[in-house]
Amino acid sequence: MNWISNYVRPKINSLFSRREIPDNLWTKCPECGQMLFHRELSEALNVCPSCDHHLHISPRERFEALFDGGVFVEIDVPQPIADPLQFKDQKKYPDRLKEARRKTNEAEAMLVAEGKIGDLQIVAAGQDFSFMGGSMGMYVGNAIIAAAERAVKKKCPLILFSAAGGARMQEGILSLMQMPRTTVAVEMLKEAGLPYIVVLTHPTTGGVTASYAMLGDVQIAEPNALICFAGPRVIEQTIREKLPEGFQRAEYLLDHGMLDRVTHRQELRRELITIARMLMNQPPAVVANLPSPEVAAAVPAEPKAEAAPKAAAPKDTDAKPAS
Amino acid sequence: MQNYLEFEKGLAEIEGKSAELRSLARENEEMDVEAEAKALDRKAEQLLKDLYKNLTPWRKCQVARHPDRPHCADYIKQLFTEYTPLAGDRNFADDPAVMGGLARLGDRPVVVIGHEKGHDTSSRIERNFGMARPEGYRKAVRLMDLADRFNLPIVALIDTAGAYPGKGAEERGQSEAIARSTEKCLNVTVPMVSVIIGEGGSGGAVAFACGDRLAMLEHSIYSVISPEGCASILWKDAEKMRDAAEALRLTAQDLQKLGVTDLVIPEPEGGAQRDRKEAIRRVGKALEQMLSELDGKKGEALRKARRQKFLDLGSKALV
């Protein structure tokens, strides 16, 4: 190797050839190393077809797959004061925010939307790990409060997808104060008698887990998601021993009674519809072609009668082993 | 024996000299050193005043963690009567890092909870240095419930580096336990007042700090992350903790400006560790004051006002 191939060639290459290849056509699965074509991957909701690893998915992509026909309306989130502490580490906080906005094309780390799933009105909130690690600052707090208020107003469930490294250090104590603020939001739903379903996705850690992400009526996690308060590295440093395989992963939490379910991303939509409709005392969702809204409004009398014996049936089976 | 902090080195030298002179004089009766020793004392006093007048945020962190500061058990002993500790979370264990029970503050029966760090090696180990496990938070929830049912105000004393990052703590749901404790603070229908007496470390502190009023001792801190932790993440260098402490705005004074803290309790000259009794007395006074402000308030209205207080947070910026 000489200076021509080391220095000049890469420069020339970057001038001419690189621009002609669009980025992100292929993604390498971080788990099994398989090269995945972008269209195939997004059709699979960013789940690796060969090893079932759940890759990162943005809230927008998630919502497009979640809501009926991919139709949803974004809910406005009140803007908090920008950079209240004038925080500066190696970079200024506003610069970090700008960079994150450019990278993700999103305003902040949480997207709130309303729409229908399985013909049931819901509000959904999705946390974006690619936006500064999904970190919980004042905007995320405001977003959750806005989502809860909207759900209470519409008398519908709130489904929240969490993904965050924790609180946003650049907002100091005010990020920590989102723990009580978001807890108040959850209480609003509870007092209104509305379901609050949490889907914990990889990774959900720190102050986020210690507030709204652990207070759901139903707690679902995606497979192998890291869910914890203190991260594995911190624990290993504290107790000076190696942690077991799978520690703090979704399945481990399920085993330890911290979750209701671990559900594959491709099954999530169906499961959320089922659970939300039951909690809202609605008849089962119509799986085939959805009738127009007028027809749907007229139908409920019938399926309700059907639903009653179904609900009774599991009770009987439960009673048998007991007696 | 006085434990000196790193920035008090100069002070230690002067006070050491004066003590040395006096001990020499005791051995040798002909020596008259009193004038000289008194001059040194005055010098030390002035230096102490100067040192503590404008503590940097990092120095405040060091003072807040000072081993000689009065801890929860000291406060309970001096301020409360008929303290009756109640133990256990009724699920798994009792966590000695969190102490609490029934007690009287003046005539008023209350439920008191708090983090206890311990005062010597064996008690520190027993108390796990004030780092609570899920059982500690679940015990607190149980005690807050008790207070709620019997209409007793709740007093919380906060002094923790954070919740314990251990294997068992994670397995038994540390995050859920903290979330439930925060939720309980926000839900009780009796007055709840909290005081940060030393370190208010992140979620472990929040779990007890979401009542109607929050006071902080003058040199206590309350932060989303320790300065060392913040420095190692954002600066990639744990040695930058001074910069991190500065940037995090974790002092009682800054937090009052942000509306997070309602009241800053002045400490005796040179910090609570130099006059423990007086520091505790001042906290007692603040507790009385905050509780009497809340007298007669209860039920839904109290809870609503408390929640509103947190919803409104973030509207004040530091200028």
mmCIF file of N, CA and C in Angstrom, chain B residues 79-141:
data_model
loop_
_atom_site.group_PDB
_atom_site.id
_atom_site.type_symbol
_atom_site.label_atom_id
_atom_site.label_comp_id
_atom_site.label_asym_id
_atom_site.label_seq_id
_atom_site.Cartn_x
_atom_site.Cartn_y
_atom_site.Cartn_z
ATOM 1 N N LEU B 79 -36.010 14.371 66.606
ATOM 2 C CA LEU B 79 -37.219 15.150 66.306
ATOM 3 C C LEU B 79 -38.519 14.480 66.718
ATOM 4 N N PHE B 80 -38.515 13.171 66.747
ATOM 5 C CA PHE B 80 -39.771 12.459 66.961
ATOM 6 C C PHE B 80 -39.781 11.787 68.329
ATOM 7 N N THR B 81 -40.971 11.569 68.854
ATOM 8 C CA THR B 81 -41.105 10.773 70.066
ATOM 9 C C THR B 81 -41.940 9.537 69.728
ATOM 10 N N GLU B 82 -41.872 8.575 70.616
ATOM 11 C CA GLU B 82 -42.648 7.329 70.455
ATOM 12 C C GLU B 82 -42.422 6.666 69.100
ATOM 13 N N TYR B 83 -41.208 6.805 68.565
ATOM 14 C CA TYR B 83 -40.955 6.185 67.264
ATOM 15 C C TYR B 83 -41.101 4.677 67.375
ATOM 16 N N THR B 84 -41.966 4.146 66.548
ATOM 17 C CA THR B 84 -42.225 2.712 66.544
ATOM 18 C C THR B 84 -41.946 2.173 65.158
ATOM 19 N N PRO B 85 -40.762 1.589 64.983
ATOM 20 C CA PRO B 85 -40.440 1.105 63.634
ATOM 21 C C PRO B 85 -41.390 -0.010 63.195
ATOM 22 N N LEU B 86 -41.753 0.023 61.933
ATOM 23 C CA LEU B 86 -42.553 -1.054 61.360
ATOM 24 C C LEU B 86 -41.737 -1.638 60.206
ATOM 25 N N ALA B 87 -41.748 -2.934 60.105
ATOM 26 C CA ALA B 87 -40.814 -3.570 59.164
ATOM 27 C C ALA B 87 -41.523 -4.414 58.118
ATOM 28 N N GLY B 88 -40.800 -4.657 57.042
ATOM 29 C CA GLY B 88 -41.194 -5.687 56.086
ATOM 30 C C GLY B 88 -42.109 -5.217 54.976
ATOM 31 N N ASP B 89 -41.972 -5.893 53.825
ATOM 32 C CA ASP B 89 -42.844 -5.538 52.696
ATOM 33 C C ASP B 89 -43.989 -6.531 52.537
ATOM 34 N N ARG B 90 -44.044 -7.538 53.431
ATOM 35 C CA ARG B 90 -45.090 -8.579 53.411
ATOM 36 C C ARG B 90 -45.030 -9.466 52.176
ATOM 37 N N ASN B 91 -43.926 -9.374 51.440
ATOM 38 C CA ASN B 91 -43.776 -10.214 50.263
ATOM 39 C C ASN B 91 -42.518 -11.050 50.330
ATOM 40 N N PHE B 92 -41.431 -10.370 50.705
ATOM 41 C CA PHE B 92 -40.149 -11.043 50.555
ATOM 42 C C PHE B 92 -39.233 -10.813 51.743
ATOM 43 N N ALA B 93 -39.064 -9.554 52.136
ATOM 44 C CA ALA B 93 -38.076 -9.283 53.183
ATOM 45 C C ALA B 93 -38.279 -7.893 53.765
ATOM 46 N N ASP B 94 -37.448 -7.593 54.764
ATOM 47 C CA ASP B 94 -37.366 -6.221 55.244
ATOM 48 C C ASP B 94 -36.068 -5.641 54.711
ATOM 49 N N ASP B 95 -36.138 -4.402 54.272
ATOM 50 C CA ASP B 95 -34.947 -3.758 53.726
ATOM 51 C C ASP B 95 -34.433 -2.722 54.715
ATOM 52 N N PRO B 96 -33.286 -2.974 55.327
ATOM 53 C CA PRO B 96 -32.773 -2.032 56.336
ATOM 54 C C PRO B 96 -32.321 -0.698 55.741
ATOM 55 N N ALA B 97 -32.207 -0.599 54.408
ATOM 56 C CA ALA B 97 -31.827 0.679 53.801
ATOM 57 C C ALA B 97 -32.956 1.693 53.922
ATOM 58 N N VAL B 98 -34.164 1.206 54.144
ATOM 59 C CA VAL B 98 -35.303 2.105 54.340
ATOM 60 C C VAL B 98 -35.838 1.865 55.738
ATOM 61 N N MET B 99 -35.869 2.940 56.533
ATOM 62 C CA MET B 99 -36.475 2.776 57.857
ATOM 63 C C MET B 99 -37.773 3.560 57.901
ATOM 64 N N GLY B 100 -38.648 3.166 58.791
ATOM 65 C CA GLY B 100 -39.917 3.874 58.854
ATOM 66 C C GLY B 100 -40.825 3.287 59.902
ATOM 67 N N GLY B 101 -41.853 4.029 60.218
ATOM 68 C CA GLY B 101 -42.820 3.565 61.188
ATOM 69 C C GLY B 101 -43.699 4.689 61.670
ATOM 70 N N LEU B 102 -44.347 4.432 62.795
ATOM 71 C CA LEU B 102 -45.198 5.444 63.402
ATOM 72 C C LEU B 102 -44.359 6.282 64.352
ATOM 73 N N ALA B 103 -44.687 7.551 64.464
ATOM 74 C CA ALA B 103 -43.959 8.410 65.395
ATOM 75 C C ALA B 103 -44.769 9.684 65.611
ATOM 76 N N ARG B 104 -44.360 10.417 66.634
ATOM 77 C CA ARG B 104 -45.003 11.709 66.885
ATOM 78 C C ARG B 104 -44.021 12.836 66.598
ATOM 79 N N LEU B 105 -44.500 13.816 65.838
ATOM 80 C CA LEU B 105 -43.726 15.036 65.612
ATOM 81 C C LEU B 105 -44.450 16.109 66.408
ATOM 82 N N GLY B 106 -43.886 16.486 67.536
ATOM 83 C CA GLY B 106 -44.660 17.315 68.459
ATOM 84 C C GLY B 106 -45.811 16.465 68.976
ATOM 85 N N ASP B 107 -47.023 16.971 68.857
ATOM 86 C CA ASP B 107 -48.184 16.178 69.290
ATOM 87 C C ASP B 107 -48.738 15.331 68.159
ATOM 88 N N ARG B 108 -48.272 15.645 66.985
ATOM 89 C CA ARG B 108 -48.886 15.102 65.791
ATOM 90 C C ARG B 108 -48.421 13.673 65.511
ATOM 91 N N PRO B 109 -49.303 12.685 65.499
ATOM 92 C CA PRO B 109 -48.859 11.354 65.062
ATOM 93 C C PRO B 109 -48.678 11.346 63.545
ATOM 94 N N VAL B 110 -47.575 10.805 63.093
ATOM 95 C CA VAL B 110 -47.290 10.759 61.653
ATOM 96 C C VAL B 110 -46.721 9.390 61.285
ATOM 97 N N VAL B 111 -46.626 9.155 59.986
ATOM 98 C CA VAL B 111 -45.835 8.034 59.498
ATOM 99 C C VAL B 111 -44.551 8.630 58.929
ATOM 100 N N VAL B 112 -43.421 8.122 59.404
ATOM 101 C CA VAL B 112 -42.142 8.631 58.902
ATOM 102 C C VAL B 112 -41.428 7.525 58.135
ATOM 103 N N ILE B 113 -40.872 7.892 56.967
ATOM 104 C CA ILE B 113 -40.059 6.945 56.205
ATOM 105 C C ILE B 113 -38.776 7.651 55.781
ATOM 106 N N GLY B 114 -37.740 6.880 55.520
ATOM 107 C CA GLY B 114 -36.510 7.526 55.064
ATOM 108 C C GLY B 114 -35.426 6.525 54.726
ATOM 109 N N HIS B 115 -34.446 7.007 53.955
ATOM 110 C CA HIS B 115 -33.274 6.180 53.661
ATOM 111 C C HIS B 115 -32.270 6.336 54.792
ATOM 112 N N GLU B 116 -31.682 5.251 55.214
ATOM 113 C CA GLU B 116 -30.651 5.312 56.253
ATOM 114 C C GLU B 116 -29.350 4.731 55.689
ATOM 115 N N LYS B 117 -28.284 5.543 55.735
ATOM 116 C CA LYS B 117 -27.018 5.110 55.153
ATOM 117 C C LYS B 117 -26.133 4.352 56.137
ATOM 118 N N GLY B 118 -26.380 4.526 57.434
ATOM 119 C CA GLY B 118 -25.503 3.905 58.428
ATOM 120 C C GLY B 118 -24.367 4.829 58.802
ATOM 121 N N HIS B 119 -23.746 4.604 59.974
ATOM 122 C CA HIS B 119 -22.757 5.546 60.477
ATOM 123 C C HIS B 119 -21.374 4.940 60.684
ATOM 124 N N ASP B 120 -21.247 3.629 60.640
ATOM 125 C CA ASP B 120 -19.912 3.015 60.682
ATOM 126 C C ASP B 120 -19.913 1.807 59.753
ATOM 127 N N THR B 121 -18.769 1.166 59.647
ATOM 128 C CA THR B 121 -18.660 0.130 58.621
ATOM 129 C C THR B 121 -19.753 -0.923 58.737
ATOM 130 N N SER B 122 -19.970 -1.425 59.950
ATOM 131 C CA SER B 122 -20.924 -2.540 60.037
ATOM 132 C C SER B 122 -22.350 -2.054 59.780
ATOM 133 N N SER B 123 -22.699 -0.862 60.279
ATOM 134 C CA SER B 123 -24.078 -0.414 60.040
ATOM 135 C C SER B 123 -24.253 0.007 58.579
ATOM 136 N N ARG B 124 -23.184 0.493 57.959
ATOM 137 C CA ARG B 124 -23.291 0.856 56.544
ATOM 138 C C ARG B 124 -23.539 -0.379 55.694
ATOM 139 N N ILE B 125 -22.860 -1.449 56.042
ATOM 140 C CA ILE B 125 -23.062 -2.682 55.284
ATOM 141 C C ILE B 125 -24.482 -3.193 55.521
ATOM 142 N N GLU B 126 -24.891 -3.149 56.769
ATOM 143 C CA GLU B 126 -26.244 -3.625 57.079
ATOM 144 C C GLU B 126 -27.292 -2.804 56.328
ATOM 145 N N ARG B 127 -27.074 -1.498 56.277
ATOM 146 C CA ARG B 127 -28.036 -0.607 55.614
ATOM 147 C C ARG B 127 -27.803 -0.513 54.118
ATOM 148 N N ASN B 128 -26.826 -1.255 53.621
ATOM 149 C CA ASN B 128 -26.477 -1.220 52.211
ATOM 150 C C ASN B 128 -26.205 0.210 51.727
ATOM 151 N N PHE B 129 -25.576 1.000 52.571
ATOM 152 C CA PHE B 129 -25.200 2.380 52.247
ATOM 153 C C PHE B 129 -26.397 3.236 51.819
ATOM 154 N N GLY B 130 -27.553 2.860 52.313
ATOM 155 C CA GLY B 130 -28.749 3.648 51.994
ATOM 156 C C GLY B 130 -29.298 3.410 50.598
ATOM 157 N N MET B 131 -28.806 2.368 49.940
ATOM 158 C CA MET B 131 -29.327 2.056 48.608
ATOM 159 C C MET B 131 -30.393 0.968 48.737
ATOM 160 N N ALA B 132 -31.628 1.366 48.499
ATOM 161 C CA ALA B 132 -32.740 0.465 48.781
ATOM 162 C C ALA B 132 -32.933 -0.563 47.681
ATOM 163 N N ARG B 133 -33.466 -1.688 48.097
ATOM 164 C CA ARG B 133 -33.881 -2.730 47.169
ATOM 165 C C ARG B 133 -35.406 -2.635 47.012
ATOM 166 N N PRO B 134 -35.979 -3.416 46.114
ATOM 167 C CA PRO B 134 -37.436 -3.289 45.902
ATOM 168 C C PRO B 134 -38.229 -3.402 47.206
ATOM 169 N N GLU B 135 -37.733 -4.236 48.123
ATOM 170 C CA GLU B 135 -38.464 -4.436 49.387
ATOM 171 C C GLU B 135 -38.579 -3.128 50.165
ATOM 172 N N GLY B 136 -37.552 -2.288 50.064
ATOM 173 C CA GLY B 136 -37.567 -1.004 50.758
ATOM 174 C C GLY B 136 -38.691 -0.118 50.241
ATOM 175 N N TYR B 137 -38.820 -0.070 48.919
ATOM 176 C CA TYR B 137 -39.877 0.761 48.333
ATOM 177 C C TYR B 137 -41.249 0.168 48.611
ATOM 178 N N ARG B 138 -41.306 -1.160 48.618
ATOM 179 C CA ARG B 138 -42.612 -1.797 48.879
ATOM 180 C C ARG B 138 -43.020 -1.617 50.335
ATOM 181 N N LYS B 139 -42.028 -1.607 51.216
ATOM 182 C CA LYS B 139 -42.332 -1.308 52.618
ATOM 183 C C LYS B 139 -42.860 0.120 52.727
ATOM 184 N N ALA B 140 -42.222 1.040 52.026
ATOM 185 C CA ALA B 140 -42.665 2.434 52.065
ATOM 186 C C ALA B 140 -44.089 2.568 51.548
ATOM 187 N N VAL B 141 -44.395 1.852 50.485
ATOM 188 C CA VAL B 141 -45.755 1.898 49.935
ATOM 189 C C VAL B 141 -46.753 1.418 50.979
#
